[in-house]
Structures are given as C-alpha cells and as structure tokens.
PDB file of C-alpha atoms and ligand atoms in Angstrom:
ATOM      1  CA  MET Q   1       3.644 -20.377   2.962  1.00  0.00           C
ATOM      2  CA  LYS Q   2       4.652 -19.395  -0.545  1.00  0.00           C
ATOM      3  CA  VAL Q   3       5.220 -15.798  -1.558  1.00  0.00           C
ATOM      4  CA  VAL Q   4       5.874 -14.402  -5.031  1.00  0.00           C
ATOM      5  CA  ILE Q   5       7.873 -11.230  -5.297  1.00  0.00           C
ATOM      6  CA  PRO Q   6       7.742  -9.631  -8.777  1.00  0.00           C
ATOM      7  CA  ALA Q   7      10.981  -7.705  -9.231  1.00  0.00           C
ATOM      8  CA  ALA Q   8      11.371  -7.584 -13.036  1.00  0.00           C
ATOM      9  CA  GLY Q   9      10.482  -3.966 -13.658  1.00  0.00           C
ATOM     10  CA  LEU Q  10      12.955  -1.938 -15.693  1.00  0.00           C
ATOM     11  CA  GLY Q  11      13.410   0.940 -13.230  1.00  0.00           C
ATOM     12  CA  VAL Q  12      13.116   3.570 -15.933  1.00  0.00           C
ATOM     13  CA  ARG Q  13      12.106   6.178 -13.360  1.00  0.00           C
ATOM     14  CA  PHE Q  14      15.400   5.789 -11.568  1.00  0.00           C
ATOM     15  CA  LEU Q  15      17.743   6.153 -14.533  1.00  0.00           C
ATOM     16  CA  PRO Q  16      20.678   6.602 -14.595  1.00  0.00           C
ATOM     17  CA  ALA Q  17      21.090   4.807 -11.248  1.00  0.00           C
ATOM     18  CA  THR Q  18      19.275   1.742 -12.603  1.00  0.00           C
ATOM     19  CA  LYS Q  19      21.061   1.470 -15.894  1.00  0.00           C
ATOM     20  CA  SER Q  20      22.897  -1.648 -14.788  1.00  0.00           C
ATOM     21  CA  MET Q  21      21.554  -2.106 -11.276  1.00  0.00           C
ATOM     22  CA  PRO Q  22      18.087  -3.426 -10.324  1.00  0.00           C
ATOM     23  CA  LYS Q  23      15.837  -0.743  -8.771  1.00  0.00           C
ATOM     24  CA  GLU Q  24      15.012  -3.281  -6.048  1.00  0.00           C
ATOM     25  CA  MET Q  25      18.684  -3.014  -4.970  1.00  0.00           C
ATOM     26  CA  LEU Q  26      18.513   0.713  -4.307  1.00  0.00           C
ATOM     27  CA  PRO Q  27      19.240   1.117  -0.604  1.00  0.00           C
ATOM     28  CA  VAL Q  28      16.882   2.541   1.956  1.00  0.00           C
ATOM     29  CA  LEU Q  29      19.103   3.387   4.930  1.00  0.00           C
ATOM     30  CA  ASP Q  30      21.413   0.380   5.089  1.00  0.00           C
ATOM     31  CA  ARG Q  31      19.773  -2.326   2.990  1.00  0.00           C
ATOM     32  CA  PRO Q  32      18.281  -2.781  -0.419  1.00  0.00           C
ATOM     33  CA  ILE Q  33      14.524  -2.359  -0.871  1.00  0.00           C
ATOM     34  CA  ILE Q  34      14.119  -6.041  -1.792  1.00  0.00           C
ATOM     35  CA  GLN Q  35      15.516  -7.087   1.592  1.00  0.00           C
ATOM     36  CA  TYR Q  36      12.706  -5.271   3.411  1.00  0.00           C
ATOM     37  CA  VAL Q  37      10.195  -7.096   1.155  1.00  0.00           C
ATOM     38  CA  VAL Q  38      11.750 -10.511   1.863  1.00  0.00           C
ATOM     39  CA  GLU Q  39      11.784  -9.618   5.584  1.00  0.00           C
ATOM     40  CA  GLU Q  40       8.101  -8.862   5.491  1.00  0.00           C
ATOM     41  CA  ALA Q  41       7.375 -12.178   3.712  1.00  0.00           C
ATOM     42  CA  VAL Q  42       9.399 -14.166   6.260  1.00  0.00           C
ATOM     43  CA  GLU Q  43       7.888 -12.278   9.212  1.00  0.00           C
ATOM     44  CA  SER Q  44       4.501 -13.143   7.774  1.00  0.00           C
ATOM     45  CA  GLY Q  45       5.354 -16.814   7.768  1.00  0.00           C
ATOM     46  CA  ALA Q  46       6.827 -17.452   4.343  1.00  0.00           C
ATOM     47  CA  ASP Q  47       9.241 -20.342   4.074  1.00  0.00           C
ATOM     48  CA  ASP Q  48       9.255 -20.467   0.267  1.00  0.00           C
ATOM     49  CA  ILE Q  49       9.822 -17.263  -1.706  1.00  0.00           C
ATOM     50  CA  ILE Q  50      10.051 -16.955  -5.452  1.00  0.00           C
ATOM     51  CA  ILE Q  51      11.418 -13.744  -6.825  1.00  0.00           C
ATOM     52  CA  VAL Q  52      10.538 -12.948 -10.419  1.00  0.00           C
ATOM     53  CA  THR Q  53      13.531 -11.351 -11.992  1.00  0.00           C
ATOM     54  CA  GLY Q  54      14.686 -10.510 -15.536  1.00  0.00           C
ATOM     55  CA  ARG Q  55      17.717  -9.185 -17.368  1.00  0.00           C
ATOM     56  CA  SER Q  56      20.175  -7.082 -15.273  1.00  0.00           C
ATOM     57  CA  LYS Q  57      18.786  -8.469 -12.003  1.00  0.00           C
ATOM     58  CA  ARG Q  58      21.559 -10.775 -10.987  1.00  0.00           C
ATOM     59  CA  ALA Q  59      22.519  -8.535  -8.066  1.00  0.00           C
ATOM     60  CA  VAL Q  60      19.256  -9.568  -6.431  1.00  0.00           C
ATOM     61  CA  GLU Q  61      20.315 -13.210  -6.397  1.00  0.00           C
ATOM     62  CA  ASP Q  62      23.806 -12.390  -5.203  1.00  0.00           C
ATOM     63  CA  HIS Q  63      22.381 -10.346  -2.368  1.00  0.00           C
ATOM     64  CA  PHE Q  64      20.667 -13.381  -0.813  1.00  0.00           C
ATOM     65  CA  ASP Q  65      23.521 -15.694  -1.543  1.00  0.00           C
ATOM     66  CA  TYR Q  66      26.444 -16.417   0.828  1.00  0.00           C
ATOM     67  CA  SER Q  67      29.461 -14.313  -0.001  1.00  0.00           C
ATOM     68  CA  PRO Q  68      32.780 -15.803   1.122  1.00  0.00           C
ATOM     69  CA  GLU Q  69      34.584 -12.495   0.758  1.00  0.00           C
ATOM     70  CA  HIS Q  70      32.407 -10.950   3.513  1.00  0.00           C
ATOM     71  CA  GLY Q  71      32.328 -14.126   5.614  1.00  0.00           C
ATOM     72  CA  ASP Q  72      30.261 -13.835   8.767  1.00  0.00           C
ATOM     73  CA  HIS Q  73      30.388 -10.053   9.085  1.00  0.00           C
ATOM     74  CA  ALA Q  74      27.970  -9.014  11.861  1.00  0.00           C
ATOM     75  CA  ALA Q  75      26.010  -6.727   9.514  1.00  0.00           C
ATOM     76  CA  LEU Q  76      25.075  -9.799   7.451  1.00  0.00           C
ATOM     77  CA  ALA Q  77      23.769 -11.954  10.341  1.00  0.00           C
ATOM     78  CA  HIS Q  78      20.197 -10.869   9.842  1.00  0.00           C
ATOM     79  CA  LEU Q  79      20.407 -11.594   6.105  1.00  0.00           C
ATOM     80  CA  ASP Q  80      21.800 -15.066   6.760  1.00  0.00           C
ATOM     81  CA  GLU Q  81      18.946 -15.722   9.159  1.00  0.00           C
ATOM     82  CA  LEU Q  82      16.422 -14.766   6.480  1.00  0.00           C
ATOM     83  CA  SER Q  83      17.977 -17.196   4.091  1.00  0.00           C
ATOM     84  CA  GLU Q  84      17.787 -19.931   6.718  1.00  0.00           C
ATOM     85  CA  ARG Q  85      14.131 -19.272   7.517  1.00  0.00           C
ATOM     86  CA  ALA Q  86      13.001 -19.265   3.882  1.00  0.00           C
ATOM     87  CA  LYS Q  87      14.278 -20.881   0.737  1.00  0.00           C
ATOM     88  CA  ILE Q  88      14.493 -18.337  -2.044  1.00  0.00           C
ATOM     89  CA  PHE Q  89      13.928 -19.329  -5.667  1.00  0.00           C
ATOM     90  CA  TYR Q  90      14.134 -17.299  -8.841  1.00  0.00           C
ATOM     91  CA  VAL Q  91      12.393 -17.338 -12.156  1.00  0.00           C
ATOM     92  CA  ARG Q  92      12.945 -14.944 -14.966  1.00  0.00           C
ATOM     93  CA  GLN Q  93      10.329 -13.040 -16.875  1.00  0.00           C
ATOM     94  CA  ARG Q  94      11.642 -13.059 -20.437  1.00  0.00           C
ATOM     95  CA  ARG Q  95       9.869  -9.935 -21.616  1.00  0.00           C
ATOM     96  CA  PRO Q  96       8.467  -6.953 -19.627  1.00  0.00           C
ATOM     97  CA  ARG Q  97       4.790  -7.828 -20.071  1.00  0.00           C
ATOM     98  CA  GLY Q  98       3.375  -6.495 -16.857  1.00  0.00           C
ATOM     99  CA  LEU Q  99       2.695  -7.459 -13.243  1.00  0.00           C
ATOM    100  CA  GLY Q 100       0.112 -10.070 -14.224  1.00  0.00           C
ATOM    101  CA  ASP Q 101       2.537 -11.800 -16.529  1.00  0.00           C
ATOM    102  CA  ALA Q 102       5.289 -11.675 -13.840  1.00  0.00           C
ATOM    103  CA  VAL Q 103       2.979 -13.415 -11.349  1.00  0.00           C
ATOM    104  CA  ALA Q 104       2.046 -15.998 -13.988  1.00  0.00           C
ATOM    105  CA  CYS Q 105       5.779 -16.817 -14.341  1.00  0.00           C
ATOM    106  CA  ALA Q 106       5.613 -18.317 -10.778  1.00  0.00           C
ATOM    107  CA  ALA Q 107       2.613 -20.525 -11.592  1.00  0.00           C
ATOM    108  CA  ARG Q 108       4.441 -23.796 -11.878  1.00  0.00           C
ATOM    109  CA  HIS Q 109       6.430 -23.185  -8.707  1.00  0.00           C
ATOM    110  CA  VAL Q 110       3.368 -22.159  -6.662  1.00  0.00           C
ATOM    111  CA  GLY Q 111       1.187 -25.049  -7.844  1.00  0.00           C
ATOM    112  CA  ASN Q 112      -2.284 -25.500  -6.459  1.00  0.00           C
ATOM    113  CA  GLU Q 113      -2.171 -23.589  -3.169  1.00  0.00           C
ATOM    114  CA  PRO Q 114      -3.011 -20.095  -1.969  1.00  0.00           C
ATOM    115  CA  PHE Q 115      -0.006 -17.761  -1.989  1.00  0.00           C
ATOM    116  CA  GLY Q 116       1.056 -14.196  -1.281  1.00  0.00           C
ATOM    117  CA  VAL Q 117       2.309 -11.509  -3.633  1.00  0.00           C
ATOM    118  CA  LEU Q 118       4.407  -8.590  -2.436  1.00  0.00           C
ATOM    119  CA  LEU Q 119       5.782  -5.996  -4.866  1.00  0.00           C
ATOM    120  CA  GLY Q 120       9.587  -5.756  -4.989  1.00  0.00           C
ATOM    121  CA  ASP Q 121       9.536  -1.952  -4.750  1.00  0.00           C
ATOM    122  CA  THR Q 122       7.160  -1.343  -1.806  1.00  0.00           C
ATOM    123  CA  ILE Q 123       8.000  -1.411   1.897  1.00  0.00           C
ATOM    124  CA  ASN Q 124       5.210  -1.884   4.421  1.00  0.00           C
ATOM    125  CA  VAL Q 125       5.866  -0.991   8.018  1.00  0.00           C
ATOM    126  CA  CYS Q 126       3.219  -2.597  10.206  1.00  0.00           C
ATOM    127  CA  ASP Q 127       3.054  -4.043  13.727  1.00  0.00           C
ATOM    128  CA  THR Q 128       1.632  -7.201  12.294  1.00  0.00           C
ATOM    129  CA  PRO Q 129       3.321  -7.757   8.906  1.00  0.00           C
ATOM    130  CA  LEU Q 130       0.913  -6.840   6.117  1.00  0.00           C
ATOM    131  CA  LEU Q 131       0.899 -10.176   4.378  1.00  0.00           C
ATOM    132  CA  ARG Q 132       0.109 -11.849   7.720  1.00  0.00           C
ATOM    133  CA  GLN Q 133      -2.810  -9.443   8.135  1.00  0.00           C
ATOM    134  CA  LEU Q 134      -4.103 -10.518   4.749  1.00  0.00           C
ATOM    135  CA  TYR Q 135      -3.580 -14.187   5.534  1.00  0.00           C
ATOM    136  CA  ASP Q 136      -5.462 -13.808   8.864  1.00  0.00           C
ATOM    137  CA  HIS Q 137      -8.428 -12.185   6.971  1.00  0.00           C
ATOM    138  CA  PHE Q 138      -8.277 -15.047   4.469  1.00  0.00           C
ATOM    139  CA  GLN Q 139      -8.612 -17.595   7.287  1.00  0.00           C
ATOM    140  CA  LYS Q 140     -11.366 -15.615   8.993  1.00  0.00           C
ATOM    141  CA  LEU Q 141     -13.300 -15.348   5.723  1.00  0.00           C
ATOM    142  CA  GLY Q 142     -13.324 -19.115   5.357  1.00  0.00           C
ATOM    143  CA  GLY Q 143     -10.047 -19.826   3.520  1.00  0.00           C
ATOM    144  CA  LYS Q 144     -11.505 -19.688   0.008  1.00  0.00           C
ATOM    145  CA  ALA Q 145     -11.486 -16.052  -1.093  1.00  0.00           C
ATOM    146  CA  SER Q 146      -8.544 -13.939  -2.222  1.00  0.00           C
ATOM    147  CA  VAL Q 147      -7.777 -10.911  -0.119  1.00  0.00           C
ATOM    148  CA  ILE Q 148      -6.031  -7.766  -1.335  1.00  0.00           C
ATOM    149  CA  ALA Q 149      -4.749  -4.747   0.530  1.00  0.00           C
ATOM    150  CA  VAL Q 150      -6.227  -1.345  -0.299  1.00  0.00           C
ATOM    151  CA  ASP Q 151      -5.784   2.191   0.990  1.00  0.00           C
ATOM    152  CA  VAL Q 152      -7.887   5.319   0.493  1.00  0.00           C
ATOM    153  CA  VAL Q 153      -5.983   7.333  -2.149  1.00  0.00           C
ATOM    154  CA  PRO Q 154      -6.427  11.076  -2.875  1.00  0.00           C
ATOM    155  CA  ASP Q 155      -8.118  12.133  -6.087  1.00  0.00           C
ATOM    156  CA  SER Q 156      -4.854  13.181  -7.624  1.00  0.00           C
ATOM    157  CA  LYS Q 157      -3.434   9.628  -7.275  1.00  0.00           C
ATOM    158  CA  VAL Q 158      -6.450   7.566  -8.398  1.00  0.00           C
ATOM    159  CA  SER Q 159      -5.093   7.095 -11.921  1.00  0.00           C
ATOM    160  CA  ASP Q 160      -1.857   5.556 -10.490  1.00  0.00           C
ATOM    161  CA  TYR Q 161      -3.624   2.599  -8.844  1.00  0.00           C
ATOM    162  CA  GLY Q 162      -5.835  -0.331  -9.410  1.00  0.00           C
ATOM    163  CA  ILE Q 163      -9.133   0.749  -7.871  1.00  0.00           C
ATOM    164  CA  VAL Q 164     -11.756  -1.605  -6.417  1.00  0.00           C
ATOM    165  CA  ALA Q 165     -15.516  -1.225  -6.175  1.00  0.00           C
ATOM    166  CA  GLY Q 166     -17.363  -2.989  -3.380  1.00  0.00           C
ATOM    167  CA  ASP Q 167     -19.437  -3.013  -0.227  1.00  0.00           C
ATOM    168  CA  GLU Q 168     -18.001  -2.730   3.212  1.00  0.00           C
ATOM    169  CA  VAL Q 169     -19.184  -5.876   4.994  1.00  0.00           C
ATOM    170  CA  SER Q 170     -17.406  -5.148   8.265  1.00  0.00           C
ATOM    171  CA  PRO Q 171     -15.093  -2.287   9.314  1.00  0.00           C
ATOM    172  CA  GLY Q 172     -12.215  -2.179   6.846  1.00  0.00           C
ATOM    173  CA  VAL Q 173     -13.351  -5.285   4.946  1.00  0.00           C
ATOM    174  CA  ILE Q 174     -14.827  -4.711   1.474  1.00  0.00           C
ATOM    175  CA  LYS Q 175     -16.503  -7.401  -0.629  1.00  0.00           C
ATOM    176  CA  VAL Q 176     -15.219  -6.595  -4.069  1.00  0.00           C
ATOM    177  CA  THR Q 177     -17.738  -6.213  -6.858  1.00  0.00           C
ATOM    178  CA  GLY Q 178     -15.460  -4.698  -9.531  1.00  0.00           C
ATOM    179  CA  LEU Q 179     -11.885  -3.646 -10.241  1.00  0.00           C
ATOM    180  CA  VAL Q 180     -10.311  -1.264 -12.722  1.00  0.00           C
ATOM    181  CA  GLU Q 181      -6.649  -0.672 -13.435  1.00  0.00           C
ATOM    182  CA  LYS Q 182      -5.562   2.949 -13.227  1.00  0.00           C
ATOM    183  CA  PRO Q 183      -8.850   4.617 -14.160  1.00  0.00           C
ATOM    184  CA  ALA Q 184      -9.353   8.294 -14.912  1.00  0.00           C
ATOM    185  CA  LEU Q 185     -10.704  10.033 -11.829  1.00  0.00           C
ATOM    186  CA  ALA Q 186     -14.170  10.341 -13.475  1.00  0.00           C
ATOM    187  CA  ASP Q 187     -14.340   6.548 -14.038  1.00  0.00           C
ATOM    188  CA  ALA Q 188     -13.073   5.519 -10.602  1.00  0.00           C
ATOM    189  CA  PRO Q 189     -15.721   3.507  -8.741  1.00  0.00           C
ATOM    190  CA  SER Q 190     -14.182   4.356  -5.325  1.00  0.00           C
ATOM    191  CA  ARG Q 191     -11.065   5.761  -3.765  1.00  0.00           C
ATOM    192  CA  TYR Q 192      -9.830   2.379  -2.587  1.00  0.00           C
ATOM    193  CA  GLY Q 193      -6.483   1.868  -4.299  1.00  0.00           C
ATOM    194  CA  ILE Q 194      -4.688  -1.493  -4.479  1.00  0.00           C
ATOM    195  CA  THR Q 195      -1.464  -1.116  -2.566  1.00  0.00           C
ATOM    196  CA  GLY Q 196       0.453  -4.089  -3.960  1.00  0.00           C
ATOM    197  CA  ALA Q 197       0.049  -6.809  -1.332  1.00  0.00           C
ATOM    198  CA  TYR Q 198      -2.202  -9.777  -2.241  1.00  0.00           C
ATOM    199  CA  TRP Q 199      -3.192 -13.121  -0.787  1.00  0.00           C
ATOM    200  CA  LEU Q 200      -4.491 -15.127  -3.741  1.00  0.00           C
ATOM    201  CA  THR Q 201      -6.087 -18.462  -4.443  1.00  0.00           C
ATOM    202  CA  PRO Q 202      -4.376 -20.518  -7.205  1.00  0.00           C
ATOM    203  CA  ALA Q 203      -7.453 -19.995  -9.411  1.00  0.00           C
ATOM    204  CA  ILE Q 204      -5.807 -16.681 -10.340  1.00  0.00           C
ATOM    205  CA  PHE Q 205      -3.381 -18.540 -12.607  1.00  0.00           C
ATOM    206  CA  GLU Q 206      -6.117 -19.685 -14.959  1.00  0.00           C
ATOM    207  CA  CYS Q 207      -7.496 -16.157 -14.973  1.00  0.00           C
ATOM    208  CA  LEU Q 208      -4.045 -14.761 -15.767  1.00  0.00           C
ATOM    209  CA  ARG Q 209      -3.801 -17.141 -18.713  1.00  0.00           C
ATOM    210  CA  LYS Q 210      -7.063 -15.720 -20.040  1.00  0.00           C
ATOM    211  CA  THR Q 211      -6.261 -12.064 -19.400  1.00  0.00           C
ATOM    212  CA  PRO Q 212      -5.487 -10.080 -22.540  1.00  0.00           C
ATOM    213  CA  PRO Q 213      -3.035  -7.187 -22.337  1.00  0.00           C
ATOM    214  CA  GLY Q 214      -4.727  -4.174 -20.751  1.00  0.00           C
ATOM    215  CA  ARG Q 215      -3.468  -0.790 -19.668  1.00  0.00           C
ATOM    216  CA  ASN Q 216      -0.100   0.061 -21.237  1.00  0.00           C
ATOM    217  CA  GLY Q 217      -0.345  -3.105 -23.367  1.00  0.00           C
ATOM    218  CA  GLU Q 218       0.584  -5.181 -20.257  1.00  0.00           C
ATOM    219  CA  VAL Q 219      -1.126  -8.133 -18.629  1.00  0.00           C
ATOM    220  CA  GLN Q 220      -2.568  -6.623 -15.506  1.00  0.00           C
ATOM    221  CA  LEU Q 221      -3.068  -8.535 -12.235  1.00  0.00           C
ATOM    222  CA  THR Q 222      -6.049  -6.256 -11.592  1.00  0.00           C
ATOM    223  CA  ASP Q 223      -7.732  -7.497 -14.816  1.00  0.00           C
ATOM    224  CA  ALA Q 224      -7.102 -11.102 -13.823  1.00  0.00           C
ATOM    225  CA  LEU Q 225      -8.691 -10.414 -10.405  1.00  0.00           C
ATOM    226  CA  LYS Q 226     -11.740  -9.112 -12.307  1.00  0.00           C
ATOM    227  CA  LEU Q 227     -12.055 -12.514 -14.048  1.00  0.00           C
ATOM    228  CA  LEU Q 228     -11.507 -14.294 -10.745  1.00  0.00           C
ATOM    229  CA  LEU Q 229     -14.444 -12.403  -9.319  1.00  0.00           C
ATOM    230  CA  GLU Q 230     -16.704 -14.272 -11.754  1.00  0.00           C
ATOM    231  CA  LYS Q 231     -15.764 -17.537 -10.075  1.00  0.00           C
ATOM    232  CA  GLU Q 232     -14.852 -16.762  -6.469  1.00  0.00           C
ATOM    233  CA  PRO Q 233     -15.340 -13.984  -3.924  1.00  0.00           C
ATOM    234  CA  VAL Q 234     -12.552 -11.433  -3.560  1.00  0.00           C
ATOM    235  CA  TYR Q 235     -12.157  -9.167  -0.554  1.00  0.00           C
ATOM    236  CA  ALA Q 236     -10.222  -5.946  -0.141  1.00  0.00           C
ATOM    237  CA  VAL Q 237      -9.023  -4.856   3.298  1.00  0.00           C
ATOM    238  CA  THR Q 238      -7.687  -1.634   4.601  1.00  0.00           C
ATOM    239  CA  PHE Q 239      -4.718  -2.250   6.850  1.00  0.00           C
ATOM    240  CA  GLU Q 240      -2.867  -0.932   9.856  1.00  0.00           C
ATOM    241  CA  GLY Q 241       0.520   0.395   9.088  1.00  0.00           C
ATOM    242  CA  THR Q 242       2.375   2.610   6.681  1.00  0.00           C
ATOM    243  CA  ARG Q 243       3.222   1.875   3.052  1.00  0.00           C
ATOM    244  CA  TYR Q 244       6.283   3.278   1.333  1.00  0.00           C
ATOM    245  CA  ASP Q 245       5.907   3.048  -2.441  1.00  0.00           C
ATOM    246  CA  ILE Q 246       9.362   3.619  -3.794  1.00  0.00           C
ATOM    247  CA  GLY Q 247       8.232   4.191  -7.320  1.00  0.00           C
ATOM    248  CA  ASP Q 248      10.310   7.261  -8.236  1.00  0.00           C
ATOM    249  CA  LYS Q 249      13.319   9.295  -7.165  1.00  0.00           C
ATOM    250  CA  PHE Q 250      11.433  11.669  -4.853  1.00  0.00           C
ATOM    251  CA  LEU Q 251       9.588   8.858  -3.058  1.00  0.00           C
ATOM    252  CA  TRP Q 252      12.929   7.054  -2.583  1.00  0.00           C
ATOM    253  CA  LEU Q 253      14.560  10.155  -1.115  1.00  0.00           C
ATOM    254  CA  LYS Q 254      11.577  10.747   1.163  1.00  0.00           C
ATOM    255  CA  THR Q 255      11.585   7.147   2.394  1.00  0.00           C
ATOM    256  CA  ASN Q 256      15.303   7.336   3.127  1.00  0.00           C
ATOM    257  CA  LEU Q 257      14.827  10.477   5.095  1.00  0.00           C
ATOM    258  CA  GLU Q 258      11.947   9.085   7.128  1.00  0.00           C
ATOM    259  CA  PHE Q 259      13.761   5.850   7.888  1.00  0.00           C
ATOM    260  CA  ALA Q 260      16.969   7.670   8.853  1.00  0.00           C
ATOM    261  CA  LEU Q 261      15.082  10.125  11.078  1.00  0.00           C
ATOM    262  CA  ARG Q 262      13.536   7.200  12.951  1.00  0.00           C
ATOM    263  CA  ASP Q 263      16.795   5.281  13.245  1.00  0.00           C
ATOM    264  CA  PRO Q 264      18.529   5.330  16.656  1.00  0.00           C
ATOM    265  CA  GLN Q 265      21.972   5.505  15.101  1.00  0.00           C
ATOM    266  CA  PHE Q 266      21.276   8.372  12.623  1.00  0.00           C
ATOM    267  CA  GLY Q 267      18.047  10.127  13.696  1.00  0.00           C
ATOM    268  CA  GLU Q 268      19.475  12.659  16.155  1.00  0.00           C
ATOM    269  CA  ARG Q 269      22.489  13.503  13.993  1.00  0.00           C
ATOM    270  CA  LEU Q 270      20.330  13.932  10.891  1.00  0.00           C
ATOM    271  CA  ARG Q 271      17.799  16.130  12.708  1.00  0.00           C
ATOM    272  CA  THR Q 272      20.641  18.350  13.973  1.00  0.00           C
ATOM    273  CA  PHE Q 273      22.121  18.504  10.524  1.00  0.00           C
ATOM    274  CA  LEU Q 274      18.774  19.388   8.907  1.00  0.00           C
ATOM    275  CA  THR Q 275      17.865  22.083  11.425  1.00  0.00           C
ATOM    276  CA  GLU Q 276      21.224  23.607  12.129  1.00  0.00           C
ATOM    277  CA  GLU Q 277      22.938  23.341   8.716  1.00  0.00           C
ATOM    278  CA  VAL Q 278      20.368  22.807   5.985  1.00  0.00           C
ATOM    279  CA  GLY Q 279      17.469  24.596   7.651  1.00  0.00           C
ATOM    280  CA  ALA Q 280      19.568  27.501   8.968  1.00  0.00           C
ATOM    281  CA  PRO Q 281      19.217  30.720   6.997  1.00  0.00           C
ATOM    282  CA  PRO Q 282      22.131  31.288   4.686  1.00  0.00           C
ATOM    283  CA  PRO Q 283      24.950  33.253   6.350  1.00  0.00           C
ATOM    284  CA  ARG Q 284      24.371  36.920   5.860  1.00  0.00           C
ATOM    285  CA  ARG Q 285      27.040  38.748   3.918  1.00  0.00           C
ATOM    286  CA  PRO Q 286      29.038  41.031   6.222  1.00  0.00           C
ATOM    287  CA  PRO Q 287      27.863  44.662   5.871  1.00  0.00           C
ATOM    288  CA  THR Q 288      30.067  46.532   3.405  1.00  0.00           C
ATOM    289  CA  ARG Q 289      32.005  49.232   5.171  1.00  0.00           C
ATOM    290  CA  ARG Q 290      31.340  52.622   3.837  1.00  0.00           C
ATOM    291  CA  SER Q 291      34.358  54.538   2.819  1.00  0.00           C
ATOM    292  CA  THR Q 292      35.074  57.366   5.222  1.00  0.00           C
ATOM    293  CA  GLY Q 293      37.873  58.815   3.204  1.00  0.00           C
ATOM    294  CA  SER Q 294      41.175  58.243   4.788  1.00  0.00           C
ATOM    295  CA  ALA Q 295      41.463  55.408   7.240  1.00  0.00           C
ATOM    296  CA  PRO Q 296      41.825  56.466  10.839  1.00  0.00           C
ATOM    297  CA  VAL Q 297      45.346  56.119  12.031  1.00  0.00           C
ATOM    298  CA  GLY Q 298      46.354  54.686  15.317  1.00  0.00           C
TER     299      GLY Q 298
HETATM  300  C1  G1P Z 301       0.729  -2.025  -9.703  1.00  0.00           C
HETATM  301  C2  G1P Z 301      -0.669  -2.542  -9.933  1.00  0.00           C
HETATM  302  C3  G1P Z 301      -1.714  -1.597  -9.418  1.00  0.00           C
HETATM  303  C4  G1P Z 301      -1.418  -1.212  -7.979  1.00  0.00           C
HETATM  304  C5  G1P Z 301       0.046  -0.661  -7.847  1.00  0.00           C
HETATM  305  C6  G1P Z 301       0.427  -0.396  -6.437  1.00  0.00           C
HETATM  306  O1  G1P Z 301       0.943  -0.900 -10.541  1.00  0.00           O
HETATM  307  O2  G1P Z 301      -0.850  -2.849 -11.305  1.00  0.00           O
HETATM  308  O3  G1P Z 301      -2.986  -2.112  -9.531  1.00  0.00           O
HETATM  309  O4  G1P Z 301      -2.355  -0.266  -7.508  1.00  0.00           O
HETATM  310  O5  G1P Z 301       0.947  -1.636  -8.379  1.00  0.00           O
HETATM  311  O6  G1P Z 301       1.712   0.169  -6.366  1.00  0.00           O
HETATM  312  P1  G1P Z 301       2.393  -0.234 -10.808  1.00  0.00           P
HETATM  313  O7  G1P Z 301       2.670   0.669  -9.654  1.00  0.00           O
HETATM  314  O8  G1P Z 301       3.370  -1.388 -10.851  1.00  0.00           O
HETATM  315  O9  G1P Z 301       2.314   0.516 -12.073  1.00  0.00           O
END
C-alpha cells in the first residue's frame, strides 16, 4: 500500500518556531507530528510512503533515518520499527503551489495504483486507523471509487474546509455530487468538511494535471476531485475517531494538552498542576495591619 504525505507547507502560522524548522517536526507530547502521521499510514497497512517535502524540511528526512549518535536508545525502538515496516521515500515540491500540486509531485512514484493521502499536519486518533477505514470502504464499494474522509463542521469553520455535496447512500457514506474548496458559508452545499485523509484512484493524477490554480492561486486537490467526479464515482465517509488539526499555535497547544492529560506518565501530574497551581485562585495579599499608634510592648 502506497501513501503520500504532503509536508511541504511553509508553516507561516507557527512563526517564529518554524523559521528554520518544518512545522511537521513540532512535537506533540514526545514525538513530532509527522511521526504520528507515518504511524497511522503504517498501522493502516502502508509499506511504501512518500513524503512530499520542500526547502527547510531536511529535519523530516533525518528523523526517519538511523542516527549513530543515538544508537539503539530505547525511545527510538518504535521509530526504527516503523522504518522497517515501511520504506520511506522523499520528493521535493519546488514551489509552494498548493496541496494538489504536492500530491502531483508523487505521481511518478505512485504509478498506476490506488493510494492514500494523509496530511503532514493532522493527527487522527481512531481505533481502526483512519486510512484503513477509507481503504475498507473502497473495497466494499467495489474497488473503483475514491473515498475521502469528511466530518460535520460548524458554520464558523465552513470556509476553512473543502466541502462536499452529495447524497447519503448508507449511514455515514455519501455519494459525492460536487465539491467546493473553502466556500463562503452562503455558498456551502453542506456542512461536510474534507478532513485531509483520502484514498484515491490513480485517475486523480490526470485530473491534477488539468486543474488550474484555484483558491489562493494554488492547485487544489478538491478541484481535481471535482474533475475526477466527471469520470468516476467519489464517496465521502464520516469516520469514527478524533481528528487533531494542528494548523495553528492554539490548536497545537490544545492538542499537546489533550495528549498529555491522557498520557499515563504525565496525565496525573499535569492535572494536579493545572488544578492546584494554575487553576488555584491567586494568593490573596495579607491584610494590611492598621496602625494602632504605638506598638504594644511585651
Ligand atoms: C486542505 C484542503 C481542504 C481540507 C483541509 C483539511 O486545506 O485543501 O480541502 O478541508 O486541508 O485540513 P488546508 O488546511 O491545507 O488549507
């Protein structure tokens, strides 16, 4: 199973932290975001992962490489296991031309087979890994249609997402009839937002080649899916699990807090710290003693 992980974004919303460090390398608890994404791909069955990088992203490659200076440190065992279960390749996107363009950079590597796409800045926590859920739907639907993950988004967030239009053909499965990238609320055909996990047929590559720059002047994967719809069915599925979009500083802080609170090593200590130190009312100033004239003696 091949999986493409676009990780070429500039990380502007995390400056100054991302001036010389990829945003995908920001840690959540004890590991960089991109490691969670690779874990999800591997747990879903991927044995061939291609990460789309760009300038200033070398730390991503180093992270999945063997480092002699750390040797076989126990904390790295899981990371080594990942690298054994899947071969990781890299391709560079030369210019920041959007998600669609980033996926197109992997075309030659993927070839003529269905493949997964997971965003390099989104962590999904699901009992069955999200990409595996999409793949299972793909099989059940006959193995010919692309399947993308969606979630119901609140009105205030509609313009942050690709939104799909469609008909629910079975619980949680929507046959897509239209897609629009980040519409104004008034133009949104539904509240089903694309969450950033996709199982795609290789026909998407030809569509990407034909997709002109769209929103923000970038080649949008959502627009290419709209072209794909003219040739093949596309389904959207709601999924079981929680998605952590780590798109800005606050979301990153929140995700760290949630992960730490759930962690057996840190949860209890952090809860105590938050309730007893951070949450405690500020110490009251001692009452000022009123002068009674001369101090009592003795
Ligand atoms: C991308 C996609 C969008 C999708 C979103 C999910 O946008 O273009 O369709 O809804 O990911 O996070 P981005 O967040 O990269 O601007």
